[in-house]
mmCIF file with all atom_site columns, C-alpha atoms in Angstrom:
data_model
loop_
_atom_site.group_PDB
_atom_site.id
_atom_site.type_symbol
_atom_site.label_atom_id
_atom_site.label_alt_id
_atom_site.label_comp_id
_atom_site.label_asym_id
_atom_site.label_entity_id
_atom_site.label_seq_id
_atom_site.pdbx_PDB_ins_code
_atom_site.Cartn_x
_atom_site.Cartn_y
_atom_site.Cartn_z
_atom_site.occupancy
_atom_site.B_iso_or_equiv
_atom_site.pdbx_formal_charge
_atom_site.auth_seq_id
_atom_site.auth_comp_id
_atom_site.auth_asym_id
_atom_site.auth_atom_id
_atom_site.pdbx_PDB_model_num
ATOM 1  C CA . UNK A 1 1  ? 107.017 108.158 99.940 1.00 0.00 ? 5  UNK A CA 1
ATOM 2  C CA . UNK A 1 2  ? 109.462 110.181 97.933 1.00 0.00 ? 6  UNK A CA 1
ATOM 3  C CA . UNK A 1 3  ? 111.759 107.982 95.971 1.00 0.00 ? 7  UNK A CA 1
ATOM 4  C CA . UNK A 1 4  ? 109.276 105.126 95.552 1.00 0.00 ? 8  UNK A CA 1
ATOM 5  C CA . UNK A 1 5  ? 108.054 106.673 92.343 1.00 0.00 ? 9  UNK A CA 1
ATOM 6  C CA . UNK A 1 6  ? 111.608 107.268 91.150 1.00 0.00 ? 10 UNK A CA 1
ATOM 7  C CA . UNK A 1 7  ? 112.412 103.602 91.716 1.00 0.00 ? 11 UNK A CA 1
ATOM 8  C CA . UNK A 1 8  ? 109.412 102.488 89.676 1.00 0.00 ? 12 UNK A CA 1
ATOM 9  C CA . UNK A 1 9  ? 110.091 104.744 86.694 1.00 0.00 ? 13 UNK A CA 1
ATOM 10 C CA . UNK A 1 10 ? 112.918 104.272 84.215 1.00 0.00 ? 14 UNK A CA 1
ATOM 11 C CA . UNK A 1 11 ? 115.545 106.992 84.674 1.00 0.00 ? 15 UNK A CA 1
ATOM 12 C CA . UNK A 1 12 ? 116.865 108.963 81.740 1.00 0.00 ? 16 UNK A CA 1
ATOM 13 C CA . UNK A 1 13 ? 119.569 106.944 80.016 1.00 0.00 ? 17 UNK A CA 1
ATOM 14 C CA . UNK A 1 14 ? 118.644 103.816 81.981 1.00 0.00 ? 18 UNK A CA 1
ATOM 15 C CA . UNK A 1 15 ? 118.597 100.511 80.274 1.00 0.00 ? 19 UNK A CA 1
ATOM 16 C CA . UNK A 1 16 ? 114.891 99.747  80.425 1.00 0.00 ? 20 UNK A CA 1
ATOM 17 C CA . UNK A 1 17 ? 114.524 96.149  81.480 1.00 0.00 ? 21 UNK A CA 1
ATOM 18 C CA . UNK A 1 18 ? 111.153 94.467  80.985 1.00 0.00 ? 22 UNK A CA 1
ATOM 19 C CA . UNK A 1 19 ? 110.674 94.192  84.758 1.00 0.00 ? 23 UNK A CA 1
ATOM 20 C CA . UNK A 1 20 ? 111.279 97.918  85.288 1.00 0.00 ? 24 UNK A CA 1
ATOM 21 C CA . UNK A 1 21 ? 108.886 98.793  82.456 1.00 0.00 ? 25 UNK A CA 1
ATOM 22 C CA . UNK A 1 22 ? 106.308 96.429  83.929 1.00 0.00 ? 26 UNK A CA 1
ATOM 23 C CA . UNK A 1 23 ? 106.572 98.155  87.340 1.00 0.00 ? 27 UNK A CA 1
ATOM 24 C CA . UNK A 1 24 ? 106.231 101.583 85.665 1.00 0.00 ? 28 UNK A CA 1
ATOM 25 C CA . UNK A 1 25 ? 103.095 100.670 83.716 1.00 0.00 ? 29 UNK A CA 1
ATOM 26 C CA . UNK A 1 26 ? 100.624 101.208 86.619 1.00 0.00 ? 30 UNK A CA 1
ATOM 27 C CA . UNK A 1 27 ? 102.252 104.593 87.342 1.00 0.00 ? 31 UNK A CA 1
ATOM 28 C CA . UNK A 1 28 ? 101.758 105.775 83.768 1.00 0.00 ? 32 UNK A CA 1
ATOM 29 C CA . UNK A 1 29 ? 98.198  104.447 83.722 1.00 0.00 ? 33 UNK A CA 1
ATOM 30 C CA . UNK A 1 30 ? 97.333  106.202 86.999 1.00 0.00 ? 34 UNK A CA 1
ATOM 31 C CA . UNK A 1 31 ? 98.877  109.448 85.773 1.00 0.00 ? 35 UNK A CA 1
ATOM 32 C CA . UNK A 1 32 ? 96.842  109.137 82.580 1.00 0.00 ? 36 UNK A CA 1
ATOM 33 C CA . UNK A 1 33 ? 93.680  109.283 84.684 1.00 0.00 ? 37 UNK A CA 1
ATOM 34 C CA . UNK A 1 34 ? 94.637  112.660 86.162 1.00 0.00 ? 38 UNK A CA 1
ATOM 35 C CA . UNK A 1 35 ? 93.000  115.797 84.787 1.00 0.00 ? 39 UNK A CA 1
ATOM 36 C CA . UNK A 1 36 ? 95.366  117.752 82.500 1.00 0.00 ? 40 UNK A CA 1
ATOM 37 C CA . UNK A 1 37 ? 96.374  120.514 84.972 1.00 0.00 ? 41 UNK A CA 1
ATOM 38 C CA . UNK A 1 38 ? 97.390  117.904 87.553 1.00 0.00 ? 42 UNK A CA 1
ATOM 39 C CA . UNK A 1 39 ? 99.122  115.693 85.009 1.00 0.00 ? 43 UNK A CA 1
ATOM 40 C CA . UNK A 1 40 ? 101.099 118.684 83.718 1.00 0.00 ? 44 UNK A CA 1
ATOM 41 C CA . UNK A 1 41 ? 102.407 119.532 87.191 1.00 0.00 ? 45 UNK A CA 1
ATOM 42 C CA . UNK A 1 42 ? 103.222 115.873 87.872 1.00 0.00 ? 46 UNK A CA 1
ATOM 43 C CA . UNK A 1 43 ? 105.133 115.445 84.616 1.00 0.00 ? 47 UNK A CA 1
ATOM 44 C CA . UNK A 1 44 ? 107.121 118.640 85.088 1.00 0.00 ? 48 UNK A CA 1
ATOM 45 C CA . UNK A 1 45 ? 108.025 117.675 88.644 1.00 0.00 ? 49 UNK A CA 1
ATOM 46 C CA . UNK A 1 46 ? 108.641 113.948 88.231 1.00 0.00 ? 50 UNK A CA 1
ATOM 47 C CA . UNK A 1 47 ? 110.070 113.637 84.735 1.00 0.00 ? 51 UNK A CA 1
ATOM 48 C CA . UNK A 1 48 ? 111.645 117.058 84.192 1.00 0.00 ? 52 UNK A CA 1
ATOM 49 C CA . UNK A 1 49 ? 112.601 117.386 87.869 1.00 0.00 ? 53 UNK A CA 1
ATOM 50 C CA . UNK A 1 50 ? 111.595 121.054 87.887 1.00 0.00 ? 54 UNK A CA 1
ATOM 51 C CA . UNK A 1 51 ? 111.297 123.048 91.087 1.00 0.00 ? 55 UNK A CA 1
ATOM 52 C CA . UNK A 1 52 ? 107.854 124.180 92.196 1.00 0.00 ? 56 UNK A CA 1
ATOM 53 C CA . UNK A 1 53 ? 108.875 127.761 91.469 1.00 0.00 ? 57 UNK A CA 1
ATOM 54 C CA . UNK A 1 54 ? 109.900 126.860 87.909 1.00 0.00 ? 58 UNK A CA 1
ATOM 55 C CA . UNK A 1 55 ? 106.676 124.932 87.377 1.00 0.00 ? 59 UNK A CA 1
ATOM 56 C CA . UNK A 1 56 ? 104.726 127.983 88.524 1.00 0.00 ? 60 UNK A CA 1
ATOM 57 C CA . UNK A 1 57 ? 106.596 130.132 86.028 1.00 0.00 ? 61 UNK A CA 1
ATOM 58 C CA . UNK A 1 58 ? 106.036 127.701 83.157 1.00 0.00 ? 62 UNK A CA 1
ATOM 59 C CA . UNK A 1 59 ? 102.347 127.155 83.894 1.00 0.00 ? 63 UNK A CA 1
ATOM 60 C CA . UNK A 1 60 ? 101.546 130.730 84.894 1.00 0.00 ? 64 UNK A CA 1
ATOM 61 C CA . UNK A 1 61 ? 100.145 129.547 88.219 1.00 0.00 ? 65 UNK A CA 1
ATOM 62 C CA . UNK A 1 62 ? 101.016 130.566 91.757 1.00 0.00 ? 66 UNK A CA 1
ATOM 63 C CA . UNK A 1 63 ? 103.478 128.364 93.637 1.00 0.00 ? 67 UNK A CA 1
ATOM 64 C CA . UNK A 1 64 ? 100.735 127.602 96.158 1.00 0.00 ? 68 UNK A CA 1
ATOM 65 C CA . UNK A 1 65 ? 98.530  126.293 93.326 1.00 0.00 ? 69 UNK A CA 1
ATOM 66 C CA . UNK A 1 66 ? 101.366 124.108 92.033 1.00 0.00 ? 70 UNK A CA 1
ATOM 67 C CA . UNK A 1 67 ? 101.940 122.692 95.540 1.00 0.00 ? 71 UNK A CA 1
ATOM 68 C CA . UNK A 1 68 ? 98.232  122.006 95.928 1.00 0.00 ? 72 UNK A CA 1
ATOM 69 C CA . UNK A 1 69 ? 98.077  120.215 92.581 1.00 0.00 ? 73 UNK A CA 1
ATOM 70 C CA . UNK A 1 70 ? 101.118 118.123 93.394 1.00 0.00 ? 74 UNK A CA 1
ATOM 71 C CA . UNK A 1 71 ? 99.552  117.164 96.725 1.00 0.00 ? 75 UNK A CA 1
ATOM 72 C CA . UNK A 1 72 ? 96.468  116.045 94.808 1.00 0.00 ? 76 UNK A CA 1
ATOM 73 C CA . UNK A 1 73 ? 98.689  113.999 92.465 1.00 0.00 ? 77 UNK A CA 1
ATOM 74 C CA . UNK A 1 74 ? 100.413 112.250 95.370 1.00 0.00 ? 78 UNK A CA 1
ATOM 75 C CA . UNK A 1 75 ? 97.078  111.386 96.995 1.00 0.00 ? 79 UNK A CA 1
ATOM 76 C CA . UNK A 1 76 ? 95.725  110.139 93.657 1.00 0.00 ? 80 UNK A CA 1
ATOM 77 C CA . UNK A 1 77 ? 98.762  107.913 93.101 1.00 0.00 ? 81 UNK A CA 1
ATOM 78 C CA . UNK A 1 78 ? 98.605  106.552 96.651 1.00 0.00 ? 82 UNK A CA 1
ATOM 79 C CA . UNK A 1 79 ? 95.009  105.480 96.078 1.00 0.00 ? 83 UNK A CA 1
ATOM 80 C CA . UNK A 1 80 ? 95.591  104.120 92.588 1.00 0.00 ? 84 UNK A CA 1
ATOM 81 C CA . UNK A 1 81 ? 98.867  102.240 92.923 1.00 0.00 ? 85 UNK A CA 1
ATOM 82 C CA . UNK A 1 82 ? 99.329  98.881  94.564 1.00 0.00 ? 86 UNK A CA 1
ATOM 83 C CA . UNK A 1 83 ? 101.760 98.771  97.468 1.00 0.00 ? 87 UNK A CA 1
#
C-alpha cells in the first residue's frame, strides 16, 4: 500500500526516534537484497521522490522498464516485510 513504506522510513529532516529506526531496519535490509538495477529505481523513487519519467532519464531506461522494475520492488517488499 502506498504510504506504508513512507510511514516506516524516516523522512528528511525528521527526528529519528529509536522506534522509527527500528521499524525502518527491515525495509533497508529487504532493499539491500534487491539486485542493483531494482534497488536503484527503488531508491530514486522512494528516497529522492523522483517521477518515473525522471528515473528513466537518469538511468537511461525506458519508462516502461522503470515501471516494471518498481513493480518488482513492490512485490519483493511485500514478500519480505512483516505486516
